[in-house]
Amino acid sequence: MTRFFPRLAILAVFLAPIPAGAGQGGPGILFPPDLTLATEPKIRVFAFRAEEGGPDNVFVNGIPAAPLEGDTFLKGEIPLYPGLNMVRVGGAAVRVFVLSGAKMEDFRTASGGGEDLVFRAFRVHPALEDGCESCHSVEGGKLKAKDQKESCYSCHDDFSRGEGGKKVYLHAPVEAGECTGCHDPHFSALPKLQKLEKGCQECHDPFPEGKSVHEPVADGECVACHSPHAGPAPKQLLRPGNSLCLGCHEEPHTRHRSAAVRGTMTVVPDEFPREKGELSCAGCHAPHRSDEANLFRTSQQKLCAVCHRM
């Protein structure tokens, strides 16, 4: 939900802040990012600097707050004030707006000239509490990312290992060990630390409009059928074969379940998709969209004629 504030009598909110990156050897703020929306009057702050130096002072609207503790990696919790807060650590600063108890993901301020400013509620990666070393090595005062499979799987499940040794089908970024292709390693305004506003369509082309569109596709709910990481069936499907369709469609076509032929006018082609002794739902229906009604793969007349010879 976005809330719009047409007039905010805070001139400073429209001024460009000092960059959050380190300046003149000082610390760079890792979290919060600039234009953060906070829903309580406090926030965790994480920062990094190239050289060890002990605790570093934090200023909120020019008022000293509790210093951040640490040497190269710094962290701490600071109090905030209602409305705009300019949080400064060394030469770095970010803007945080406090709306206590607000049930919103972001809100917009009218700048009176330039582009509106949008403050967003961000989720922070819990691993930041443990410092940088779990995901990075420090070389020459700079952070170098470790192999993602090594760092991510030290906390998260290894998706390449199926239960009981069963084969799993991996999403290409997962197989390549590129977790950051979809997830931000530090913070995100999206659930699950997603960093892609378009979600799956950031990489996968959207399906064109059709006469009939599968409801999950229309709603952008790709994960209703596909796992974003790994699945027991090709295309990372959550379940193999007809069992996936029957998870939602509880009343299948009783006359079109068995692949056994009982009439002389019916011949099921060898290439028609089957699942053991049953016809596959995908033999007649497209999973995403179709130019025909009911997601039929072709016209109903042509589709029936595939098996029912006249």
Phi, psi and omega in degrees: 000135178250131177251138186250127177250103185293328181220116173245118184278055177228099185297324186296335183295339182265358180274141179293129182280163170295137182306148181285346178287162182296143178234131177053047177082357180280178182286152171256139182279121176277322180203139004279157173283169177297147180064052177264138173262124177248140182254008173214157188280046175197161180201148174278138180238133178234138181215162179221142174224155187290329183241147178294144181200005180078190183303151180232139183288147176240138177239134177243114185054037178083356182260130181299137175243181179300135182292153174283137182264146177135178179254282174270320176263125184242143177207160178172171178246134182236151176280153178235163180250153177303138181088215187282137174231128172261108182263123185235130174234111184060234179265010182251145181214148176222159178256130178233130179250131183255123170233089187301130177075006182295137178255069182210159179267334180197164171213158189243140176244140177275122185276348179078014180184293180277200179290147176297149177263135180243116175268137185233147175276122184252145173261134183258143177292121181304335181298340179298331179299332183270001180097186184272338192294337180291336181241344184228156165251152180255116182232117180061036180077008179239148178275131176240125183292138174281169173305130187294324178298320180294312185284314183291318183284354174289340177241323185260159180299144173276105187291345181283352181257104179284155179296132179065023179077010181291150179293139175235153179250119188264141169296138187308316178297326178293315180298325180276356181071034182248066181300326181286001171294331181241335185244142173273132184283351184246305182200162178200152174274356182254154177300154177060024180057030176295144179244002184254111181300325182273358180063228183299328183287358173296328179245323184267131180297139177293149179282137180294159178298149178217174178297324176226136180233131179301133187305315178300326178292315180298326181273358182071023182260066180301327184287358174292333180240332185246141170276138178286351183243298183203147180220166182280000182223160178306154183068020182055036177295145183291329177217152182280150169057214185295337182299331177293312180296320184287353174294332178247319182268091189280345182242087181288167177289109184296330182275353182236035178262307186281141177274357180288136181264124182249348182238149182289343181271001183244127177225111179275117181302149180300327184276357180292133183300133179230157171231099186057242183265011183243154172286144179278137176303325183290351177291328181251330186248138173278145185279343187244300180205164180206154174276359178249164177292156175058025180060024178298144182287334176211186181299152183301321181297313180292324182294316179296324184290348177299320182249326185263099184277132181250000000 
